[in-house]
PDB file of C-alpha atoms in Angstrom:
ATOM      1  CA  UNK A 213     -11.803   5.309 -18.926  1.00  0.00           C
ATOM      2  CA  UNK A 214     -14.587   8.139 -19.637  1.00  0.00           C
ATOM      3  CA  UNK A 215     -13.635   9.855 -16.434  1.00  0.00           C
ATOM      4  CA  UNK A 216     -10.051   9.452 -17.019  1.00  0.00           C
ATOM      5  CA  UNK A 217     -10.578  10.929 -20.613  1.00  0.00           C
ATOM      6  CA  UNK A 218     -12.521  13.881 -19.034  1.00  0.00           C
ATOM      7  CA  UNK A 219     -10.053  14.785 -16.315  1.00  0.00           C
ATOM      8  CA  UNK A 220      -8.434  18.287 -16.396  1.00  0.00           C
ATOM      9  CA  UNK A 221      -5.742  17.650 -13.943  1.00  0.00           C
ATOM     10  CA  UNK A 222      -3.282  14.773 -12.898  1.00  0.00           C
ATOM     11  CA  UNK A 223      -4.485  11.375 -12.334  1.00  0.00           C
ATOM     12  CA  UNK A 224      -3.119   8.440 -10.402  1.00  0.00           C
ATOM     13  CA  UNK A 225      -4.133   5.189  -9.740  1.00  0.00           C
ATOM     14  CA  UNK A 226      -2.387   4.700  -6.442  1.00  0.00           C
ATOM     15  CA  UNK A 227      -3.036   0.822  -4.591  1.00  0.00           C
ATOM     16  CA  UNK A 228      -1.894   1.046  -0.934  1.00  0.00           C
ATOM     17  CA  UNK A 229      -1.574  -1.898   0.768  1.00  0.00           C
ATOM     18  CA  UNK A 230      -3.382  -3.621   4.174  1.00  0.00           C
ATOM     19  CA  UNK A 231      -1.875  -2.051   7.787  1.00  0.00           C
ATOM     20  CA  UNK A 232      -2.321  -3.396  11.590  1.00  0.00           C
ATOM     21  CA  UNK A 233      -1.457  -1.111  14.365  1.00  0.00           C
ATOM     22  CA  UNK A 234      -1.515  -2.857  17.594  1.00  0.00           C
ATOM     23  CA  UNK A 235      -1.342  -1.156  20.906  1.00  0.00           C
ATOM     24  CA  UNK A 236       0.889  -3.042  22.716  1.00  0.00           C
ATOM     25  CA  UNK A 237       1.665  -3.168  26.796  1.00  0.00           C
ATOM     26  CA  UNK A 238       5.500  -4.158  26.583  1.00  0.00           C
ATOM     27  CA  UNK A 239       8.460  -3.425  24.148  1.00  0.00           C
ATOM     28  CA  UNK A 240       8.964  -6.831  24.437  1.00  0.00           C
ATOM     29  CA  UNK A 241       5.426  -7.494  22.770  1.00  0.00           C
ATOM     30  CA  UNK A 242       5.948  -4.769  20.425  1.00  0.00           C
ATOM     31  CA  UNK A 243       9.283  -6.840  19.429  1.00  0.00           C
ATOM     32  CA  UNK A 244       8.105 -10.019  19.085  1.00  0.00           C
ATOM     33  CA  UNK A 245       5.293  -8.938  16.874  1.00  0.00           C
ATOM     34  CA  UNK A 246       7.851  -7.311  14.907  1.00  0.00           C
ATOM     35  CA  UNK A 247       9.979 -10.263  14.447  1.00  0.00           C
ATOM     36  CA  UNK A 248       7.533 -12.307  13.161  1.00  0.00           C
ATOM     37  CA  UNK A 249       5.705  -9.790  11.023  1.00  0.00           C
ATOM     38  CA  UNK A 250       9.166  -9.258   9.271  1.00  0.00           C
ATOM     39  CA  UNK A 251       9.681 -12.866   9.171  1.00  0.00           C
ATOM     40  CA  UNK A 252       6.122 -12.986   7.189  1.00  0.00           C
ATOM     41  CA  UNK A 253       6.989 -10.374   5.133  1.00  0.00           C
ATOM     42  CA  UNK A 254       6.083  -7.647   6.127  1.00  0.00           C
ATOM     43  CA  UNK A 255       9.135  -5.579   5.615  1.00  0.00           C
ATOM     44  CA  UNK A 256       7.592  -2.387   6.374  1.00  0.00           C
ATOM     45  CA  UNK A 257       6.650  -3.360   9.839  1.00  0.00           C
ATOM     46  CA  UNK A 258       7.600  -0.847  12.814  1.00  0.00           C
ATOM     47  CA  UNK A 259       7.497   0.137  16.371  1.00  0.00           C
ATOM     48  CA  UNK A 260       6.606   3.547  17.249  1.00  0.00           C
ATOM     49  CA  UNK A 261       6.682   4.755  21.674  1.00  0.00           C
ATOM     50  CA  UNK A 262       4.782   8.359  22.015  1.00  0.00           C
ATOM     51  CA  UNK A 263       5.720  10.804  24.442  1.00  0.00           C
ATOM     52  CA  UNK A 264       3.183   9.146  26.976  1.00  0.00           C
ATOM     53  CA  UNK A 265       4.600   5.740  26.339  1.00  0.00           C
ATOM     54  CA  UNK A 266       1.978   4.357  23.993  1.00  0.00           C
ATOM     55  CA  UNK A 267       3.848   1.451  22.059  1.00  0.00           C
ATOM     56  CA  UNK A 268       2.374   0.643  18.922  1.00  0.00           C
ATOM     57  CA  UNK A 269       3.391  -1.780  16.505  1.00  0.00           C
ATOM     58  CA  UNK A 270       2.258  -1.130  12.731  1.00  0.00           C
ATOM     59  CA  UNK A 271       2.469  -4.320  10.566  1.00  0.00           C
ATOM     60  CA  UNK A 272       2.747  -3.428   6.676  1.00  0.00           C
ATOM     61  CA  UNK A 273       3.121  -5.011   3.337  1.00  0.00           C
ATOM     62  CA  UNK A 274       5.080  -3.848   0.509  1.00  0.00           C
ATOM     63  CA  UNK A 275       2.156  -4.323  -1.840  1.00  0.00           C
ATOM     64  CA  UNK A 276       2.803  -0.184  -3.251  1.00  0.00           C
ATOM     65  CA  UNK A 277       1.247   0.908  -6.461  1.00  0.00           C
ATOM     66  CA  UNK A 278       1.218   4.527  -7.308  1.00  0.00           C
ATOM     67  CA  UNK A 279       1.398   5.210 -11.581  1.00  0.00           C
ATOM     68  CA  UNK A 280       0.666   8.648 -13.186  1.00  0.00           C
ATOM     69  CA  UNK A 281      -1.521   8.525 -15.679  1.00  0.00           C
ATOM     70  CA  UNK A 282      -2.347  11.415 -17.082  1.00  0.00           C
ATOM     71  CA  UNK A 283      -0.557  15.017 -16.423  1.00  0.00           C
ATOM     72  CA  UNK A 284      -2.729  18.089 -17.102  1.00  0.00           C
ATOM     73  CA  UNK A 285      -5.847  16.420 -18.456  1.00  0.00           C
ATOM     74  CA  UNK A 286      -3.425  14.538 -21.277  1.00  0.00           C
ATOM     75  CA  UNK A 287      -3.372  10.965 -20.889  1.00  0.00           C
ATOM     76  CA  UNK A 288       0.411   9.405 -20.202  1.00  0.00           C
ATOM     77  CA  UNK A 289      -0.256   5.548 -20.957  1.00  0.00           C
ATOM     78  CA  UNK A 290      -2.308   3.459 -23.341  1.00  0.00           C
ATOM     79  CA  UNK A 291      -5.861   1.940 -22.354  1.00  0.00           C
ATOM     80  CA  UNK A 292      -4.194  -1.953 -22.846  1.00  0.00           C
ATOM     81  CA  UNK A 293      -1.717  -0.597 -19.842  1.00  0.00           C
ATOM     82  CA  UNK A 294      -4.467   0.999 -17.533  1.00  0.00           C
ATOM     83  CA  UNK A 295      -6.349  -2.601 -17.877  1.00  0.00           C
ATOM     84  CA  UNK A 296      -3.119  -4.176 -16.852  1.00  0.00           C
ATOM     85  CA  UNK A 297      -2.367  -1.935 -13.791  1.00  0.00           C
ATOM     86  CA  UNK A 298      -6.219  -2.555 -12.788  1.00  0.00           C
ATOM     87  CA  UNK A 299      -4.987  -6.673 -12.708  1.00  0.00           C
ATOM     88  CA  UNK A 300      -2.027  -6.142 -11.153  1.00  0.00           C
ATOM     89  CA  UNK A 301      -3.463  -3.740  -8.335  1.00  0.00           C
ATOM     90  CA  UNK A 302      -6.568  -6.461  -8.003  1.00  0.00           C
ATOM     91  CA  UNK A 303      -4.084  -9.054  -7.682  1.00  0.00           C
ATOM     92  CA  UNK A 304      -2.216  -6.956  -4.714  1.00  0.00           C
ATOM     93  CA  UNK A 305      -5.879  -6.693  -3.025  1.00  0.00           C
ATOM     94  CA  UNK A 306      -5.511  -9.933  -3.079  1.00  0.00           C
ATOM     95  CA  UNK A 307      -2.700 -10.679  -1.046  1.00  0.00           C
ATOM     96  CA  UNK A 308      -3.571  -8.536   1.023  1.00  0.00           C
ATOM     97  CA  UNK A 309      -6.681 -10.656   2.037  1.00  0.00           C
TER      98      UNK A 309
END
């Protein structure tokens, strides 16, 4: 909270979740992973090819948190509030283990 109360600019507490990238050696890999990484979950899950060919699978949550709190050194948001985003973001760490 002190540093918060010093700041000059904009502040935001920004959580961002747990990503995999995994190289795989077939699409087919590639899709399987995906299926069952969407089937856990993990909506944000995707397949990217490079130019070369690379295939890699990223598995993501949806586990976001990004909340101004202050804009131009004045806070936006009451202390009680900032304690509450601290639990919920801890609690997103959390699933992510």
């Amino acid at each position: 909270m002190t540093a918060l109360e010093k700041a000059t600019g904009d502040v935001v507490l920004k959580f961002e979740p747990f990503v995999l990238h995994v190289l795989c050696q077939e699409l087919q890999d590639a899709q399987l992973l995906h299926s069952v990484a969407i089937d856990s979950g993990f909506r944000n899950s995707g397949i990217s090819v490079g130019k070369g060919g690379k295939i890699v699978m990223a598995v993501r949550s949806t586990h976001c948190l990004e909340v101004p709190l202050s804009h131009k050194g004045k806070l936006l948001v009451s202390k009680e509030y900032i304690e509450f985003l601290i639990h919920v973001a801890n609690q997103k760490m959390e699933e992510n283990m």
